[in-house]
Amino acid sequence: MGSIPNAPSTTSSSSSHPQPLAPPPSTTTYKIASIPADGIGPEVISAGLRVLATLSQAFASRFTFAVTHFDWSSETYLRTGRYVPEGGLDELRNFDAILFGAVGDQRVPDHVSLWGLRLAICQPLQQYANVRPTRILRGVTSPLAACQGSAENAKKLDWVIIRENSEGEYAGHGGRSHLHQAWEVGTEVSVFTRHGCERLLRFAYETARARPRKTLTFVTKSNAQRNGMVLWDEVNAAVAREYPDVAADKMLVDAMTCRMALQPETLDTVVATNLHADILSDLAAALAGSIGIAPTSNLDPTRRNPSMFEPIHGSAWDIAGQGVANPVGTFWTCAEMVRWLGQPEAADMLMAAVEAVLGAGVKTRDLGGQAGTDEVTDKVCEEILRLGKERGFFVAGKE
Ligand code: IPM
Ligand code: MG
């Protein structure tokens, strides 16, 4: 980490308290909408909220989180016929960020739950950039360590995948005709707009520019798909000219899978369409050791609407309610949220705490450990408080 600011000074007689009774005047309160939804969503979100509260404490309440819960879920849908109630989106617009658990329930077809909740939020709130960082956390074993000969080589995997999140293959265009006939037809039409491609590609180049390697790989399939993908390529070529300092290359999506597995160290920022990045990000998560730890951010880069943060893993009903879900995907998600809200030191500290705990072998079963959700959460909270003292963030850390 770079410079670490000193703890803010206290102004009142409470200065001898390790934790001030009232937040110091400089406190920023972030309004968070929590939507835990389905399956393991509620367990991992409650673990995430504990970690966020601890982080606020470790930073001497320099920032705090005011959390409002929304019970939008498949359960609510089955009861009321709606995931998002009338006026729900306008309510969300009052928040600084949305923390989302998972949606999916076997009583509801997947496309109904996805379009009813997650896409019903992302698309109208213009969260057009989906960001998926991938790296191999300390204490996690990547399958690449074996095939690349050393854990050290595998550590070179450090990517951020930028996924178009508003149109493309997920635009919802298409239809069904000749229902129940032998000649029934269904179409699924991808939609690529110049505006949609341009705003996302610009965000991707900005992301690449802000990272040390300033390297971007543009993913396409314009050899086979000769309309939308060719527009996607043309817009990329135009945007790339505005970023001469970013070294950009172009890959066909099929060849990209080989490169990710065989030359992970040659990649840094990756930009791809909605569906291509969906698939590539699962491969990325597997190569980094587990889908249980991967975070995602659905961003409105213009900041006119709140952005939404979620672990990638989904509802995992097979382990729901057993206390064994891996909360690390949510912790990493919280770190991304905190970074987006403007607290990079807190985000770094949260990730340092997570890596210390995983490195000490406190892991859930999916990572080869024995710990439950609560134990991992307790340890991460302890480590956050320890780091907070060590790094001098406590107001009057006399201990
Ligand atoms: C993801 C998921 C979703 C997607 C599913 C749950 C529909 O796989 O966020 O990557 O395809 O967008
Ligand atoms: Mg996916």
Short mmCIF file of N, CA, C and O in Angstrom, two decimals, residues 236-302:
data_model
loop_
_atom_site.label_atom_id
_atom_site.label_comp_id
_atom_site.label_asym_id
_atom_site.label_seq_id
_atom_site.Cartn_x
_atom_site.Cartn_y
_atom_site.Cartn_z
N ASN A 236 -14.16 -0.72 -31.38
CA ASN A 236 -12.92 -0.94 -30.63
C ASN A 236 -11.74 -0.25 -31.31
O ASN A 236 -10.95 0.42 -30.64
N ALA A 237 -11.65 -0.41 -32.63
CA ALA A 237 -10.51 0.20 -33.34
C ALA A 237 -10.52 1.72 -33.14
O ALA A 237 -9.46 2.33 -32.91
N ALA A 238 -11.70 2.31 -33.17
CA ALA A 238 -11.78 3.77 -33.01
C ALA A 238 -11.43 4.19 -31.59
O ALA A 238 -10.67 5.14 -31.38
N VAL A 239 -11.95 3.48 -30.60
CA VAL A 239 -11.67 3.83 -29.20
C VAL A 239 -10.18 3.61 -28.91
O VAL A 239 -9.54 4.44 -28.22
N ALA A 240 -9.62 2.53 -29.42
CA ALA A 240 -8.21 2.21 -29.15
C ALA A 240 -7.30 3.36 -29.58
O ALA A 240 -6.29 3.64 -28.92
N ARG A 241 -7.67 4.05 -30.65
CA ARG A 241 -6.84 5.18 -31.12
C ARG A 241 -6.76 6.30 -30.09
O ARG A 241 -5.80 7.06 -30.06
N GLU A 242 -7.78 6.38 -29.22
CA GLU A 242 -7.75 7.43 -28.19
C GLU A 242 -6.83 7.05 -27.02
O GLU A 242 -6.63 7.84 -26.11
N TYR A 243 -6.39 5.79 -27.00
CA TYR A 243 -5.56 5.32 -25.87
C TYR A 243 -4.23 4.76 -26.39
O TYR A 243 -3.96 3.58 -26.25
N PRO A 244 -3.40 5.62 -26.98
CA PRO A 244 -2.14 5.11 -27.55
C PRO A 244 -1.21 4.53 -26.48
O PRO A 244 -0.32 3.74 -26.80
N ASP A 245 -1.43 4.91 -25.22
CA ASP A 245 -0.56 4.42 -24.14
C ASP A 245 -0.99 3.03 -23.65
O ASP A 245 -0.31 2.42 -22.83
N VAL A 246 -2.12 2.52 -24.13
CA VAL A 246 -2.55 1.16 -23.74
C VAL A 246 -2.17 0.20 -24.85
O VAL A 246 -2.55 0.39 -26.01
N ALA A 247 -1.41 -0.84 -24.51
CA ALA A 247 -1.03 -1.85 -25.51
C ALA A 247 -2.20 -2.81 -25.66
O ALA A 247 -2.53 -3.54 -24.73
N ALA A 248 -2.84 -2.77 -26.82
CA ALA A 248 -4.04 -3.59 -27.00
C ALA A 248 -3.81 -4.66 -28.05
O ALA A 248 -3.11 -4.45 -29.03
N ASP A 249 -4.37 -5.83 -27.81
CA ASP A 249 -4.38 -6.85 -28.85
C ASP A 249 -5.77 -7.45 -28.95
O ASP A 249 -6.65 -7.14 -28.15
N LYS A 250 -5.96 -8.30 -29.96
CA LYS A 250 -7.29 -8.79 -30.29
C LYS A 250 -7.26 -10.30 -30.35
O LYS A 250 -6.34 -10.87 -30.94
N MET A 251 -8.25 -10.95 -29.74
CA MET A 251 -8.30 -12.42 -29.75
C MET A 251 -9.70 -12.88 -30.12
O MET A 251 -10.69 -12.30 -29.68
N LEU A 252 -9.76 -13.97 -30.87
CA LEU A 252 -11.05 -14.63 -31.06
C LEU A 252 -11.36 -15.41 -29.78
O LEU A 252 -10.45 -15.96 -29.13
N VAL A 253 -12.62 -15.45 -29.43
CA VAL A 253 -12.97 -15.98 -28.10
C VAL A 253 -12.56 -17.44 -27.91
O VAL A 253 -12.17 -17.84 -26.81
N ASP A 254 -12.62 -18.22 -28.96
CA ASP A 254 -12.23 -19.63 -28.80
C ASP A 254 -10.73 -19.75 -28.50
O ASP A 254 -10.32 -20.45 -27.57
N ALA A 255 -9.94 -19.01 -29.24
CA ALA A 255 -8.49 -19.04 -29.00
C ALA A 255 -8.16 -18.44 -27.62
O ALA A 255 -7.17 -18.82 -26.99
N MET A 256 -9.01 -17.54 -27.17
CA MET A 256 -8.78 -16.89 -25.87
C MET A 256 -8.78 -17.93 -24.74
O MET A 256 -8.02 -17.81 -23.78
N THR A 257 -9.63 -18.93 -24.83
CA THR A 257 -9.67 -19.94 -23.76
C THR A 257 -8.32 -20.64 -23.63
O THR A 257 -7.86 -20.90 -22.52
N CYS A 258 -7.69 -20.93 -24.78
CA CYS A 258 -6.37 -21.58 -24.74
C CYS A 258 -5.34 -20.65 -24.11
O CYS A 258 -4.54 -21.07 -23.28
N ARG A 259 -5.40 -19.39 -24.50
CA ARG A 259 -4.40 -18.45 -23.97
C ARG A 259 -4.56 -18.27 -22.46
O ARG A 259 -3.56 -18.17 -21.73
N MET A 260 -5.80 -18.25 -22.00
CA MET A 260 -6.01 -18.11 -20.55
C MET A 260 -5.40 -19.28 -19.79
O MET A 260 -4.82 -19.12 -18.71
N ALA A 261 -5.54 -20.47 -20.35
CA ALA A 261 -5.03 -21.66 -19.66
C ALA A 261 -3.51 -21.79 -19.81
O ALA A 261 -2.83 -22.22 -18.88
N LEU A 262 -2.99 -21.42 -20.99
CA LEU A 262 -1.59 -21.73 -21.28
C LEU A 262 -0.62 -20.57 -21.09
O LEU A 262 0.56 -20.78 -20.84
N GLN A 263 -1.13 -19.34 -21.24
CA GLN A 263 -0.23 -18.17 -21.07
C GLN A 263 -0.91 -17.11 -20.22
O GLN A 263 -1.08 -15.97 -20.66
N PRO A 264 -1.32 -17.47 -19.01
CA PRO A 264 -2.09 -16.51 -18.20
C PRO A 264 -1.32 -15.22 -17.92
O PRO A 264 -1.92 -14.16 -17.78
N GLU A 265 0.01 -15.32 -17.90
CA GLU A 265 0.81 -14.14 -17.54
C GLU A 265 0.81 -13.09 -18.65
O GLU A 265 1.21 -11.96 -18.42
N THR A 266 0.33 -13.45 -19.85
CA THR A 266 0.33 -12.47 -20.96
C THR A 266 -0.92 -11.59 -20.95
O THR A 266 -1.05 -10.70 -21.77
N LEU A 267 -1.85 -11.86 -20.03
CA LEU A 267 -3.11 -11.12 -20.01
C LEU A 267 -3.18 -10.18 -18.81
O LEU A 267 -2.60 -10.47 -17.76
N ASP A 268 -3.93 -9.10 -18.98
CA ASP A 268 -4.14 -8.18 -17.86
C ASP A 268 -5.60 -7.74 -17.85
O ASP A 268 -6.43 -8.34 -17.20
N THR A 269 -5.95 -6.71 -18.62
CA THR A 269 -7.36 -6.30 -18.74
C THR A 269 -7.93 -6.99 -19.98
O THR A 269 -7.29 -6.99 -21.04
N VAL A 270 -9.11 -7.57 -19.81
CA VAL A 270 -9.76 -8.29 -20.91
C VAL A 270 -11.13 -7.67 -21.09
O VAL A 270 -11.85 -7.46 -20.11
N VAL A 271 -11.51 -7.39 -22.33
CA VAL A 271 -12.87 -6.86 -22.56
C VAL A 271 -13.58 -7.77 -23.55
O VAL A 271 -13.01 -8.18 -24.56
N ALA A 272 -14.83 -8.10 -23.22
CA ALA A 272 -15.57 -9.04 -24.06
C ALA A 272 -17.06 -8.76 -23.96
O ALA A 272 -17.52 -8.05 -23.06
N THR A 273 -17.81 -9.34 -24.88
CA THR A 273 -19.26 -9.13 -24.90
C THR A 273 -19.91 -9.82 -23.70
O THR A 273 -19.27 -10.62 -23.00
N ASN A 274 -21.19 -9.56 -23.54
CA ASN A 274 -21.93 -10.07 -22.40
C ASN A 274 -21.79 -11.60 -22.26
O ASN A 274 -21.41 -12.11 -21.19
N LEU A 275 -22.05 -12.32 -23.32
CA LEU A 275 -22.00 -13.79 -23.25
C LEU A 275 -20.57 -14.32 -23.24
O LEU A 275 -20.24 -15.22 -22.46
N HIS A 276 -19.72 -13.76 -24.09
CA HIS A 276 -18.33 -14.24 -24.11
C HIS A 276 -17.67 -14.05 -22.74
O HIS A 276 -17.00 -14.95 -22.23
N ALA A 277 -17.90 -12.89 -22.14
CA ALA A 277 -17.26 -12.64 -20.84
C ALA A 277 -17.91 -13.48 -19.74
O ALA A 277 -17.26 -13.83 -18.76
N ASP A 278 -19.18 -13.80 -19.90
CA ASP A 278 -19.82 -14.69 -18.93
C ASP A 278 -19.07 -16.02 -18.90
O ASP A 278 -18.71 -16.53 -17.84
N ILE A 279 -18.80 -16.55 -20.08
CA ILE A 279 -18.14 -17.86 -20.17
C ILE A 279 -16.67 -17.75 -19.74
O ILE A 279 -16.19 -18.54 -18.93
N LEU A 280 -15.99 -16.74 -20.25
CA LEU A 280 -14.57 -16.59 -19.91
C LEU A 280 -14.37 -16.36 -18.41
O LEU A 280 -13.37 -16.80 -17.83
N SER A 281 -15.34 -15.70 -17.76
CA SER A 281 -15.13 -15.41 -16.34
C SER A 281 -15.31 -16.66 -15.48
O SER A 281 -14.71 -16.76 -14.41
N ASP A 282 -16.09 -17.62 -15.94
CA ASP A 282 -16.14 -18.89 -15.21
C ASP A 282 -14.83 -19.64 -15.36
O ASP A 282 -14.31 -20.22 -14.40
N LEU A 283 -14.28 -19.62 -16.56
CA LEU A 283 -12.97 -20.24 -16.76
C LEU A 283 -11.93 -19.55 -15.88
O LEU A 283 -11.12 -20.19 -15.21
N ALA A 284 -12.01 -18.23 -15.84
CA ALA A 284 -11.06 -17.46 -15.01
C ALA A 284 -11.19 -17.87 -13.55
O ALA A 284 -10.18 -18.09 -12.86
N ALA A 285 -12.42 -17.97 -13.07
CA ALA A 285 -12.62 -18.32 -11.66
C ALA A 285 -12.07 -19.71 -11.36
O ALA A 285 -11.42 -19.93 -10.33
N ALA A 286 -12.30 -20.63 -12.28
CA ALA A 286 -11.78 -22.00 -12.07
C ALA A 286 -10.25 -21.99 -12.06
O ALA A 286 -9.62 -22.64 -11.23
N LEU A 287 -9.65 -21.23 -12.97
CA LEU A 287 -8.18 -21.19 -13.04
C LEU A 287 -7.60 -20.53 -11.79
O LEU A 287 -6.48 -20.82 -11.38
N ALA A 288 -8.38 -19.64 -11.19
CA ALA A 288 -7.90 -18.96 -9.97
C ALA A 288 -8.18 -19.80 -8.73
O ALA A 288 -7.89 -19.37 -7.62
N GLY A 289 -8.78 -20.94 -8.88
CA GLY A 289 -8.90 -21.85 -7.74
C GLY A 289 -10.30 -22.18 -7.30
O GLY A 289 -10.54 -23.24 -6.74
N SER A 290 -11.29 -21.29 -7.49
CA SER A 290 -12.65 -21.62 -7.05
C SER A 290 -13.63 -20.53 -7.47
O SER A 290 -13.32 -19.34 -7.37
N ILE A 291 -14.80 -20.95 -7.90
CA ILE A 291 -15.86 -19.99 -8.22
C ILE A 291 -16.42 -19.40 -6.91
O ILE A 291 -17.07 -18.36 -6.91
N GLY A 292 -16.11 -20.05 -5.78
CA GLY A 292 -16.62 -19.61 -4.48
C GLY A 292 -16.03 -18.29 -3.99
O GLY A 292 -16.51 -17.72 -3.02
N ILE A 293 -14.97 -17.83 -4.66
CA ILE A 293 -14.33 -16.61 -4.15
C ILE A 293 -14.44 -15.43 -5.11
O ILE A 293 -14.01 -14.33 -4.80
N ALA A 294 -15.05 -15.65 -6.29
CA ALA A 294 -15.01 -14.62 -7.32
C ALA A 294 -16.08 -13.53 -7.09
O ALA A 294 -17.22 -13.84 -6.80
N PRO A 295 -15.67 -12.26 -7.22
CA PRO A 295 -16.62 -11.15 -7.04
C PRO A 295 -17.04 -10.56 -8.39
O PRO A 295 -16.37 -10.78 -9.40
N THR A 296 -18.10 -9.81 -8.37
CA THR A 296 -18.45 -9.06 -9.57
C THR A 296 -19.09 -7.73 -9.20
O THR A 296 -19.77 -7.62 -8.19
N SER A 297 -18.82 -6.73 -10.03
CA SER A 297 -19.42 -5.41 -9.83
C SER A 297 -20.21 -5.06 -11.08
O SER A 297 -19.70 -5.20 -12.18
N ASN A 298 -21.44 -4.63 -10.89
CA ASN A 298 -22.24 -4.12 -12.00
C ASN A 298 -22.24 -2.60 -11.86
O ASN A 298 -22.91 -2.06 -10.98
N LEU A 299 -21.44 -1.94 -12.70
CA LEU A 299 -21.21 -0.52 -12.49
C LEU A 299 -21.95 0.37 -13.48
O LEU A 299 -22.00 0.06 -14.67
N ASP A 300 -22.49 1.47 -12.95
CA ASP A 300 -22.86 2.58 -13.82
C ASP A 300 -21.69 3.55 -13.71
O ASP A 300 -21.60 4.33 -12.76
N PRO A 301 -20.75 3.50 -14.67
CA PRO A 301 -19.55 4.34 -14.55
C PRO A 301 -19.85 5.83 -14.50
O PRO A 301 -19.02 6.61 -14.04
N THR A 302 -21.05 6.25 -14.94
CA THR A 302 -21.38 7.68 -14.87
C THR A 302 -21.76 8.09 -13.44
O THR A 302 -21.87 9.28 -13.16
#
